[in-house]
Coordinates of C-alpha atoms and ligand atoms in Angstrom, one line a residue:
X1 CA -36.4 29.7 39.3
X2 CA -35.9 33.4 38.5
X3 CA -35.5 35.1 35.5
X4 CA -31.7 35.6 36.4
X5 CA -31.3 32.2 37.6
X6 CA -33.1 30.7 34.3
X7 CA -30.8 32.9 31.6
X8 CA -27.6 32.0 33.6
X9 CA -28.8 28.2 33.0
X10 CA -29.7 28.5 29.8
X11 CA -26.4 30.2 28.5
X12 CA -24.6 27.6 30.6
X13 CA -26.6 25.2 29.0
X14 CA -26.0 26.1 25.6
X15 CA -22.0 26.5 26.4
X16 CA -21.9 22.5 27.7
X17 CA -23.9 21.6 24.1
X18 CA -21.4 24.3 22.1
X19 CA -18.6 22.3 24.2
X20 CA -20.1 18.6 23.8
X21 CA -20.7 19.4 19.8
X22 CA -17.5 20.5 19.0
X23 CA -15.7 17.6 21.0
X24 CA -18.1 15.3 19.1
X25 CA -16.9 17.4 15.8
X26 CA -12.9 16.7 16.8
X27 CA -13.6 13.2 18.1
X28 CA -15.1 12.3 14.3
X29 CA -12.4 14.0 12.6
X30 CA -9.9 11.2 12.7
X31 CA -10.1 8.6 10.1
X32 CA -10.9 5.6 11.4
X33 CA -10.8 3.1 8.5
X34 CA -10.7 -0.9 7.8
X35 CA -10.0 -2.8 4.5
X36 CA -12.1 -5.4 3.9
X37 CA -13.1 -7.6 1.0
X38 CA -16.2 -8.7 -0.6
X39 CA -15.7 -11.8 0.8
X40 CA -16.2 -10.8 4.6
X41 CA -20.0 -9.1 3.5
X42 CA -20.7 -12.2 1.5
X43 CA -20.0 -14.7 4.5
X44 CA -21.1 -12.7 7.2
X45 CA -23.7 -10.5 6.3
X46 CA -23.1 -6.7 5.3
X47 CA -25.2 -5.2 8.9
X48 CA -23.4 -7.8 10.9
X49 CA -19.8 -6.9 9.7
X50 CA -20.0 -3.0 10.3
X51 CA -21.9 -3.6 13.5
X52 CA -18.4 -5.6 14.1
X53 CA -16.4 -2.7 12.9
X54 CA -18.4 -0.1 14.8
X55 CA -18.1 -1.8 18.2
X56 CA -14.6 -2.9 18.4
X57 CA -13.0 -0.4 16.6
X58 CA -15.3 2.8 16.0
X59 CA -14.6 2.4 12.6
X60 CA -16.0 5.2 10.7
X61 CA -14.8 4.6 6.5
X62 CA -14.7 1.6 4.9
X63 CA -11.4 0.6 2.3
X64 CA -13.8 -1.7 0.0
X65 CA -11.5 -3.7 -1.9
X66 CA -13.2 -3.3 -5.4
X67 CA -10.8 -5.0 -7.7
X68 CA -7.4 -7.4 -7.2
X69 CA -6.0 -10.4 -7.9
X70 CA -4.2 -10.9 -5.2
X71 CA -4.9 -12.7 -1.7
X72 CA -3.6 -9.7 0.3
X73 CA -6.6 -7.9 0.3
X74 CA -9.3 -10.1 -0.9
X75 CA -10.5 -13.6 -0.5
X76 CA -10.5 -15.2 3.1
X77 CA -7.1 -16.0 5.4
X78 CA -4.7 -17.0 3.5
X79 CA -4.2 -20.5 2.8
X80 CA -1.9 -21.8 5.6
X81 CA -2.4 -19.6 8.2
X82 CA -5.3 -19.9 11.0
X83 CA -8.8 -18.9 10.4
X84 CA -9.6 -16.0 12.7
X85 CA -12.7 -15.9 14.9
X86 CA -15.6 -15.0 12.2
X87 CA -16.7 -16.0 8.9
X88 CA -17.0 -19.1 7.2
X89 CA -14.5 -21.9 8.9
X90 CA -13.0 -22.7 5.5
X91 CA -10.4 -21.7 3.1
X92 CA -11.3 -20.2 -0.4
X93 CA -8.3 -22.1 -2.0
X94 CA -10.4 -23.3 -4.7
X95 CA -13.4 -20.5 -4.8
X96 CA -10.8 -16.8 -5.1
X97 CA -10.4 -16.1 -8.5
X98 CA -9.9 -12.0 -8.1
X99 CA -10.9 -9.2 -10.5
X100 CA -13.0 -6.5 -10.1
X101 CA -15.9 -7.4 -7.2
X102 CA -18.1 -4.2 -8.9
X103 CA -20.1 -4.3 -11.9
X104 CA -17.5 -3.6 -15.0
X105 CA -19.4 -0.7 -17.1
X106 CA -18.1 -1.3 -20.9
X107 CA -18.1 2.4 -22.0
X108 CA -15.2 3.5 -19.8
X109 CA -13.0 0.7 -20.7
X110 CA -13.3 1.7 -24.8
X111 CA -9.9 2.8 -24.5
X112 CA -7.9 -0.5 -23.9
X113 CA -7.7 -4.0 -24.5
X114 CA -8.5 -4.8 -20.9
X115 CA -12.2 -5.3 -20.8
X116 CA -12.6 -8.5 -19.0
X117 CA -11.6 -8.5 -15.3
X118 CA -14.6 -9.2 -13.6
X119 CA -14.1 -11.2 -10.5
X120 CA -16.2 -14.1 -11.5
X121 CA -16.2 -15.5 -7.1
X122 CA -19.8 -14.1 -6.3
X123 CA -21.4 -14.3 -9.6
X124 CA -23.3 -10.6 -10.1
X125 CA -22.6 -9.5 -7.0
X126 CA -21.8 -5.8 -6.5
X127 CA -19.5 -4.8 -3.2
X128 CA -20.3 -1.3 -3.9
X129 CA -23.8 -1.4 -4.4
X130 CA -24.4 -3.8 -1.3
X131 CA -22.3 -2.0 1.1
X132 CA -22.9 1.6 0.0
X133 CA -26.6 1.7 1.4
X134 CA -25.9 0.3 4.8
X135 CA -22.9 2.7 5.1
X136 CA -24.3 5.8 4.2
X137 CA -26.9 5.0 6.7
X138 CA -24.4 4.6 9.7
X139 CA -22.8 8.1 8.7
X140 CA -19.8 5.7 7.4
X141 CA -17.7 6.7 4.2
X142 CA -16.9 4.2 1.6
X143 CA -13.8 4.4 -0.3
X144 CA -12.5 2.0 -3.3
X145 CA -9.3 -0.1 -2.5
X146 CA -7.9 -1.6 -5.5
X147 CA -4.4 -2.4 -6.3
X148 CA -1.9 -3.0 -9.3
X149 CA -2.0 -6.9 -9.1
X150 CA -3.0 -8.8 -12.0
X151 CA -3.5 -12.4 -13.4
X152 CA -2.2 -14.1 -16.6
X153 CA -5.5 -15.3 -17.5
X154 CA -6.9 -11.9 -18.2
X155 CA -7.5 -12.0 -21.8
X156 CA -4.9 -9.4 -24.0
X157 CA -3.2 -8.7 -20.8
X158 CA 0.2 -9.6 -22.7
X159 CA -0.5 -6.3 -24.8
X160 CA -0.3 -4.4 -21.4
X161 CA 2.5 -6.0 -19.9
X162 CA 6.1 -4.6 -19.1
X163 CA 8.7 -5.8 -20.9
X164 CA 12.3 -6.8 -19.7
X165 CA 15.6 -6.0 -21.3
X166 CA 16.3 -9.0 -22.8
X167 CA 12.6 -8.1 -24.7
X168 CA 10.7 -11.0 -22.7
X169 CA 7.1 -9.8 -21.1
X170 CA 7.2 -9.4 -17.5
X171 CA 4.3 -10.1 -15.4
X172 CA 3.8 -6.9 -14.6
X173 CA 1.6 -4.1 -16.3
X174 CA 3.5 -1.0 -17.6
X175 CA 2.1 2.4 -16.9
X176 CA 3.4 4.2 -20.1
X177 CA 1.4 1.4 -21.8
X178 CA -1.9 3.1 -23.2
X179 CA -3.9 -0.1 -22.6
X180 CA -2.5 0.0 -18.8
X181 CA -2.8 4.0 -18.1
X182 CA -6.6 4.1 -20.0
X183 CA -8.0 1.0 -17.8
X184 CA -6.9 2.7 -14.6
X185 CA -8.0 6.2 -15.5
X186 CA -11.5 4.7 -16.7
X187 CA -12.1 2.5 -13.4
X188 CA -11.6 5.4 -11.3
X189 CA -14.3 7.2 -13.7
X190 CA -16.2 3.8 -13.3
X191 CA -16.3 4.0 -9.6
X192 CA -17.1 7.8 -9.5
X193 CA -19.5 8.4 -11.9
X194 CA -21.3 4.5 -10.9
X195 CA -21.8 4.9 -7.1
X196 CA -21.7 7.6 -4.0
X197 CA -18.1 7.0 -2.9
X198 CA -16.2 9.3 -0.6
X199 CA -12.6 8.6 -2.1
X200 CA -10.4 6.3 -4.2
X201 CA -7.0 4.5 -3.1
X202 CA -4.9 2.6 -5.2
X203 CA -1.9 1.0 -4.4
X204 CA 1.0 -0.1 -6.5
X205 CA 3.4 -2.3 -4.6
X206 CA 6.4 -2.5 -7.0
X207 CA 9.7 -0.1 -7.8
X208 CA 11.9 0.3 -10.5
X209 CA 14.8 -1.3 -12.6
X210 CA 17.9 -1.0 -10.9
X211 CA 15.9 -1.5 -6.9
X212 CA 13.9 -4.7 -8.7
X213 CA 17.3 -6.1 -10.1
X214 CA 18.9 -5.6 -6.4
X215 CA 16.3 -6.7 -5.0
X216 CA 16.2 -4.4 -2.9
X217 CA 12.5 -5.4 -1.2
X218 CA 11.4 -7.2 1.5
X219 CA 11.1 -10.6 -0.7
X220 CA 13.8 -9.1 -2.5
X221 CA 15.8 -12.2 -2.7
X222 CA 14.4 -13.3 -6.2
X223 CA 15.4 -9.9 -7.9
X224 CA 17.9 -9.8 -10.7
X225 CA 17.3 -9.5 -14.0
X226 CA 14.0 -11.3 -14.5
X227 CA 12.9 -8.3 -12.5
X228 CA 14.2 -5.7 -14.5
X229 CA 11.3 -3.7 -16.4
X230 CA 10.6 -2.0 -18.2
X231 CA 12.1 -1.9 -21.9
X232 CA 8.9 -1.2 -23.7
X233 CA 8.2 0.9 -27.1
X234 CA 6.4 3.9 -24.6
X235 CA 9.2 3.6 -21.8
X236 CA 11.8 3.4 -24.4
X237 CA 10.7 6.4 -26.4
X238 CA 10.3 8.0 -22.9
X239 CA 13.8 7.8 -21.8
X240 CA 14.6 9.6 -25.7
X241 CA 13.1 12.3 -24.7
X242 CA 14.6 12.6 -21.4
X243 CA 18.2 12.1 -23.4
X244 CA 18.7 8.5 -21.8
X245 CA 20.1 6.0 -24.5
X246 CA 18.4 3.0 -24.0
X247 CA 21.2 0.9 -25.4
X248 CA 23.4 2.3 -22.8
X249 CA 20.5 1.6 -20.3
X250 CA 20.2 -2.3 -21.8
X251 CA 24.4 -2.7 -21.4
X252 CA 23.9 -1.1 -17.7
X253 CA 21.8 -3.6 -16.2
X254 CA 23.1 -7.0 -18.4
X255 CA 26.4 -6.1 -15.8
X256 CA 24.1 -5.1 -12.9
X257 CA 22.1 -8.7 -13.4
X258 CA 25.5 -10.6 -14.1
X259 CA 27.0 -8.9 -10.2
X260 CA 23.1 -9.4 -8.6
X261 CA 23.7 -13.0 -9.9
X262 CA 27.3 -13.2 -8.4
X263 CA 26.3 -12.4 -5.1
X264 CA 23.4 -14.5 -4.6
X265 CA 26.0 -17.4 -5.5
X266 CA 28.2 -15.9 -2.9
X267 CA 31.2 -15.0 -5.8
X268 CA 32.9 -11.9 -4.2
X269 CA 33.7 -9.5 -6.7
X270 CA 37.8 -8.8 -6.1
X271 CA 37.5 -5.0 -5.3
X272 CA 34.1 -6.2 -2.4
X273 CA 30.7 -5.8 -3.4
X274 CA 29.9 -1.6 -2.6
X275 CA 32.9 -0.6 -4.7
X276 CA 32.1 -2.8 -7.5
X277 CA 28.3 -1.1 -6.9
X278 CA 29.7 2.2 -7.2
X279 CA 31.8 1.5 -10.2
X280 CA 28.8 -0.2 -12.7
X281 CA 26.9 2.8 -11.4
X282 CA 29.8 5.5 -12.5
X283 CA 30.3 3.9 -15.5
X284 CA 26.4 3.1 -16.3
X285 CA 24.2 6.1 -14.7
X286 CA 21.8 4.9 -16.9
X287 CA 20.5 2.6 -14.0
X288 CA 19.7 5.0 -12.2
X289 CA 18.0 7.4 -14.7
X290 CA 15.9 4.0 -15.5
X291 CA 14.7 4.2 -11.9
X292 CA 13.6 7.7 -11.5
X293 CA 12.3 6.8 -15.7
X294 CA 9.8 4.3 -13.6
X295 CA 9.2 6.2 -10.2
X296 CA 8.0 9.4 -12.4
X297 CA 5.9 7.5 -14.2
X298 CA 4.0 5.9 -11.4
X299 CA 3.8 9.6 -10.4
X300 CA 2.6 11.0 -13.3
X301 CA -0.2 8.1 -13.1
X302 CA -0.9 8.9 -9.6
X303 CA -1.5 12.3 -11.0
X304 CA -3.5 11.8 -13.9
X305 CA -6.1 9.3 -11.8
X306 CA -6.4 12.2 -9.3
X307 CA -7.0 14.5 -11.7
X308 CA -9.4 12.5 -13.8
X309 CA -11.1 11.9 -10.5
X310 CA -11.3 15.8 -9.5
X311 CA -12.6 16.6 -13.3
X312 CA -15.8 14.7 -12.2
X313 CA -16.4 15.0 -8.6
X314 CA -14.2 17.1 -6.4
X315 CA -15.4 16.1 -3.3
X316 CA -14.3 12.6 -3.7
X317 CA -10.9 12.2 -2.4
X318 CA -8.0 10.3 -3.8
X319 CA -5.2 9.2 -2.0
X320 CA -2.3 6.1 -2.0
X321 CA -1.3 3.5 -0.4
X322 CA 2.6 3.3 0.3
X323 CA 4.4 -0.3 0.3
X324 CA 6.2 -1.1 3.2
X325 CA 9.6 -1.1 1.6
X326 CA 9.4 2.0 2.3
X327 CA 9.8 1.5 6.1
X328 CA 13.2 -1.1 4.9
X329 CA 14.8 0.2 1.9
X330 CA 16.7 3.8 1.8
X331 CA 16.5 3.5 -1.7
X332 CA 12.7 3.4 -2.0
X333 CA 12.1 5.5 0.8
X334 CA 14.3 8.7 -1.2
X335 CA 11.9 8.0 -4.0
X336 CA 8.6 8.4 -1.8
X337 CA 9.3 12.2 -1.7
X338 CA 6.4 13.2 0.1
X339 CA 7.4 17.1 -1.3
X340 CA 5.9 16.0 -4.7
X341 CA 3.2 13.0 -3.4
X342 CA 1.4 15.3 -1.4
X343 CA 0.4 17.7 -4.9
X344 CA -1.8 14.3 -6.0
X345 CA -2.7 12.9 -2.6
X346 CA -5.6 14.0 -0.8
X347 CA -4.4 11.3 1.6
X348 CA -1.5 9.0 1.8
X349 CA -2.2 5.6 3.7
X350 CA 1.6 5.2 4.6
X351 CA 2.1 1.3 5.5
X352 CA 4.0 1.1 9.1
X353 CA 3.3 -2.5 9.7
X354 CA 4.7 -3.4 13.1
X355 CA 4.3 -6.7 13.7
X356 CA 5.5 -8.3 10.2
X357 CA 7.9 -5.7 10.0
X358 CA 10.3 -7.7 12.1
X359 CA 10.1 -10.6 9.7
X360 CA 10.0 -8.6 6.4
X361 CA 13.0 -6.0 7.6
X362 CA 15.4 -9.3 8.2
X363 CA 14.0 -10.0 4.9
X364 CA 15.4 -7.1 3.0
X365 CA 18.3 -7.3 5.1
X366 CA 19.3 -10.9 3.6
X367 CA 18.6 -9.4 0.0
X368 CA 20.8 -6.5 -0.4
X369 CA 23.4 -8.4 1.9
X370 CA 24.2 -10.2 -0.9
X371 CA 25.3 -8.1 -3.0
X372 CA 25.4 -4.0 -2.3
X373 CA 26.2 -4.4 1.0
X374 CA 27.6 -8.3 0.7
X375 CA 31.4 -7.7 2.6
X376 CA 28.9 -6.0 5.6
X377 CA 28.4 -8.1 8.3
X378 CA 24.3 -8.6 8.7
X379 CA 23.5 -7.5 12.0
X380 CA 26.0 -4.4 11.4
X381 CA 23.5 -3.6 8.3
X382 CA 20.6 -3.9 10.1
X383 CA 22.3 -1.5 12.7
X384 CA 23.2 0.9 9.9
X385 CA 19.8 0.9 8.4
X386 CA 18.2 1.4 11.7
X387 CA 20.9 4.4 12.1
X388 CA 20.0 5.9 8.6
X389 CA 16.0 5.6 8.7
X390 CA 15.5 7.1 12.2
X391 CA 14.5 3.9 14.4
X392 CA 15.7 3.1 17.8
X393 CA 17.8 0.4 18.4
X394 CA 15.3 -2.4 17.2
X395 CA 16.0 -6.0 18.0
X396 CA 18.9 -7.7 16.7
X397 CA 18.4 -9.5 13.6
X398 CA 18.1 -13.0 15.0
X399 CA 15.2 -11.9 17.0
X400 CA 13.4 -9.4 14.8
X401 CA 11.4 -11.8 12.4
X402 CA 10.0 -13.7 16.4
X403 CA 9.6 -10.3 18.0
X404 CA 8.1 -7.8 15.1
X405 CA 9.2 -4.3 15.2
X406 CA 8.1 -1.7 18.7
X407 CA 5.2 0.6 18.6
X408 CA 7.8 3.3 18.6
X409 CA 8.5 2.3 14.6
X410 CA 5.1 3.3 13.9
X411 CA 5.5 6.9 16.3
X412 CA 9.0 7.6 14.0
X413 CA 7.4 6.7 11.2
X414 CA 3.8 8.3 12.0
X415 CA 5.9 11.5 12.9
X416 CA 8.1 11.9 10.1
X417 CA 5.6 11.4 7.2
X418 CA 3.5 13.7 9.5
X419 CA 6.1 16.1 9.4
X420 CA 7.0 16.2 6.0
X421 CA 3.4 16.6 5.2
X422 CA 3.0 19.8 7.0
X423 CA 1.6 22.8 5.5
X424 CA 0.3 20.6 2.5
X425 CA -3.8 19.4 2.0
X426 CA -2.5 15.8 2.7
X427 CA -4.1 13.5 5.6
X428 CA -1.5 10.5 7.0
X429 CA -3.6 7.7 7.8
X430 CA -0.7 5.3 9.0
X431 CA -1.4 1.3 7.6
X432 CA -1.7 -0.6 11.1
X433 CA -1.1 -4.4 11.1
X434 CA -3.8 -6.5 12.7
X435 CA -2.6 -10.3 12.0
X436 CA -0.9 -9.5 9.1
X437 CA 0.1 -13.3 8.0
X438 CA 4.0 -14.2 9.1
X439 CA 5.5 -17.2 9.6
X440 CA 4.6 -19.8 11.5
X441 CA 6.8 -19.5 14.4
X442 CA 7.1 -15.6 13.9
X443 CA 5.7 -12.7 15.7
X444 CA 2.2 -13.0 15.7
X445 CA -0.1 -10.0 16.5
X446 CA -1.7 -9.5 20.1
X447 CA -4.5 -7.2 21.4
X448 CA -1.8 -5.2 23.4
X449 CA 0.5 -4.6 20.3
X450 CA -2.2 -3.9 17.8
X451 CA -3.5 -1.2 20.9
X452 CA 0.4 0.4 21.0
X453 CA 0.7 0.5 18.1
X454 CA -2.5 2.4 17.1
X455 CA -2.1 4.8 19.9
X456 CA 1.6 5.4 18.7
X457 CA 0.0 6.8 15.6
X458 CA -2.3 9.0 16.9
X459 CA 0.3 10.3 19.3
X460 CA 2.3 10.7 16.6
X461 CA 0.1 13.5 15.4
X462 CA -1.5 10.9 12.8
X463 CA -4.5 12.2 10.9
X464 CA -6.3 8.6 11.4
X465 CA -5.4 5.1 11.3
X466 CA -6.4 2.4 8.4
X467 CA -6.9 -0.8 9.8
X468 CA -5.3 -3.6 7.4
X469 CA -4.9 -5.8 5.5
X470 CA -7.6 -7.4 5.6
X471 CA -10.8 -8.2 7.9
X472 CA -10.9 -11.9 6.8
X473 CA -7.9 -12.1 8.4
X474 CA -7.9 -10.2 11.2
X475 CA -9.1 -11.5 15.2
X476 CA -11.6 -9.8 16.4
X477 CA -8.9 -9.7 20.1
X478 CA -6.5 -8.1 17.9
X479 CA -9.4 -5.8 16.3
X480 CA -10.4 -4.6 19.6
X481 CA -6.9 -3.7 20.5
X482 CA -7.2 -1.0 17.8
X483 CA -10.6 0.0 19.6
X484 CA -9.0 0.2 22.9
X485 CA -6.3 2.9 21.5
X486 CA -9.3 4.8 19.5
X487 CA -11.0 5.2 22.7
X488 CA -8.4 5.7 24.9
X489 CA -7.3 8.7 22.3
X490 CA -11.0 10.1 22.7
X491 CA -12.5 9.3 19.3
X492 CA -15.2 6.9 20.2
Ligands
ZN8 ZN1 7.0 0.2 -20.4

């Protein structure tokens, strides 16, 4: 080879590795995540689970579920359903207790009377500090997953509570409640300060007084006033200062409960059900400012855990995840303002679960089509809400809960949070539903859905996909459907 000859080849060579690198660089720069639960490592061995993840689904971060106590995203299947294709071939019925699955570090929980939420399933056993190691090693992030849902047997929890009109304790935990707001600020110091994470997401899947008393929710149909939070000293002094009387508040939803009530029992107020809406609203716009009283608070606590986050480690991102009512209710959905999300969200992981979306959308449908919406017939409802939140023509409503909602409910979706994002530091990582649990005789997840579905998103302009709920539940067909649209989309 001549000297011409050799330096042609050479800068051609170093052109195809300049080319391969930076299509290696773009191919990794899609989140591909999973949530999973201590339970999965424990039964199946940490190496053997991300070997799983890495093969059929290229996964590249890990949504640990660090603390719960609910069975959505920890524990094995749900009791019920079928055991997938992996792990133990038994259900945890008796075993799931829920808490926190890390070690619980006294000196950041000074600050409330929460101090004992350790998730007593696994005895001393550390998620983080078994997984961590064996990530890091694979070039896989590791974020903490860890929702607002709490158990009665925590001890003092009744001091953090919510409290209903009527002055009864909800279930629920309030966020203007020091005890609540200084637990959650001091795990999130916990988990950064104790471990080499690459992000934080907490979810919170609840919404405020007047949508909880309409039940306005997938699941909706219990609402009315036993749902109606929260009337506590902090929110109550809150809504002074804003100029909201809570009196007037109190009267507001003791008629909002009495029509919810009404409704469910099929009594037809005389002027229909939307006017007789409209009017209690006129006259108490207090329900309302009791809403927006709860939505800003969840923001403001979405913005003081990112910032208390930031004040220790920049580089560790913080993001949410987004209920699905958000995807059903028009009400929720205004309050999801993605204009003032993105200024605390280094990433939102917007739930757009397909196949139970069928079954929870006829869900929501029967809730408020009992009362706001009660002289509509259903199927017109479900054509209106289709109309007003940007789908297609979906199913009708007798088919939706058997036949999920299309791939192109995840593209709208993917594409409008996308949009609405633009120009802002926030990453959309869609919520994909791999055998999400649904009835028994409902739509049920398949390899070629869960592939549509996840290549919808990315088409969609998505920024990555998070694989959920939960991989104790998931088939490991339905799991390599997911794969198939990662690869197809050039990110393997
Ligand atoms: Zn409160």
């Amino acid at each position: 080879m001549d000297r011409r000859n050799f330096m042609q080849n050479a800068v051609a060579g170093a052109l195809a590795s300049a080319t391969l690198a930076s299509e290696a660089a773009a191919a990794t720069s899609k989140m591909i995540g999973i949530q999973v639960g201590a339970v999965s490592f424990v039964d199946e061995g940490v190496n053997k689970v991300l070997d799983v993840f890495q093969q059929a689904a290229y996964v590249n971060t890990l949504f640990v579920a660090t603390f719960t106590y609910g069975r959505g995203i920890a524990g094995r299947q749900v009791p019920g359903q079928p055991l997938p294709d992996h792990g133990k071939q038994e259900y945890d019925t008796d075993t799931f207790k829920g808490g926190s699955y890390t070690r619980v570090r006294p000196q950041y929980y000074r600050d409330t009377v929460l101090k004992e939420f350790r998730a007593p399933d696994f005895g001393d056993y550390d998620v983080l500090e078994a997984v961590i190691p064996e990530a890091r090693k694979r070039g896989m992030k590791t974020i903490c997953w860890f929702e607002d849902v709490w158990a009665g047997s925590v001890p003092n929890i009744a001091q953090a509570r919510e409290k209903r009109f009527d002055g009864s304790n909800a279930t629920t935990l309030c966020f203007n409640n020091p005890n609540y707001k200084n637990w959650l600020l001091g795990s999130v110091e916990d988990y950064v300060r104790s471990y080499e994470i690459d992000g934080i997401m907490w979810g919170s899947e609840r919404q405020g007084a007047f949508a909880n008393t309409l039940g306005a929710s997938h699941g909706g149909n219990g609402g009315g006033v036993a749902r109606t939070t929260c009337f506590c000293q902090y929110c109550e002094a809150k809504a002074k200062a804003r100029g909201v009387d809570p009196a007037r508040a109190r009267a507001g939803f003791q008629a909002l409960g009495e029509f919810v009530q009404a409704g469910r029992q099929g009594k037809r107020p005389i002027d229909g059900y939307y006017v007789t809406l409209w009017r209690l609203m006129l006259r108490h716009p207090e329900l309302l400012a009791w809403e927006m009283l709860w939505t800003d608070s969840l923001r403001e606590t979405y913005s003081a855990m990112y910032n208390k986050v930031k004040s220790i480690k920049p580089s560790v991102g913080v993001g949410w995840h987004i209920w699905h009512n958000n995807s059903f209710s028009p009400i929720y959905r205004a309050e999801q303002d993605l204009s003032e999300l993105h200024k605390y969200s280094d990433f939102l992981k917007m739930v757009m679960y397909h196949n139970c979306g069928g079954e929870r959308m006829a869900s929501y449908i029967r809730s408020v089509g009992s009362n706001i919406y009660g002289d509509v017939p259903q199927q017109e409802l479900l054509d209106f809400h289709y109309r007003v939140l940007d789908y297609k023509q979906e199913k009708p409503l007798a088919d939706i809960p058997k036949a999920g909602l299309s791939a192109d409910y995840v593209y709208r979706e993917a594409k409008r949070a996308r949009e609405a994002l633009n120009g802002t530091k926030t990453q959309l990582w869609p919520g994909i539903d791999i055998d999400i649990p649904t009835g028994q005789t409902q739509s049920k997840s398949s390899p070629e859905s869960t592939r549509d579905a996840v290549a919808a998103a990315l088409r969609a302009g998505a920024d990555g996909v998070l694989l959920s709920r939960k991989y104790s539940e998931m088939k490991l067909a339905n799991l390599r459907g997911a794969g198939e649209a990662i690869k197809a989309a050039g990110l393997a």
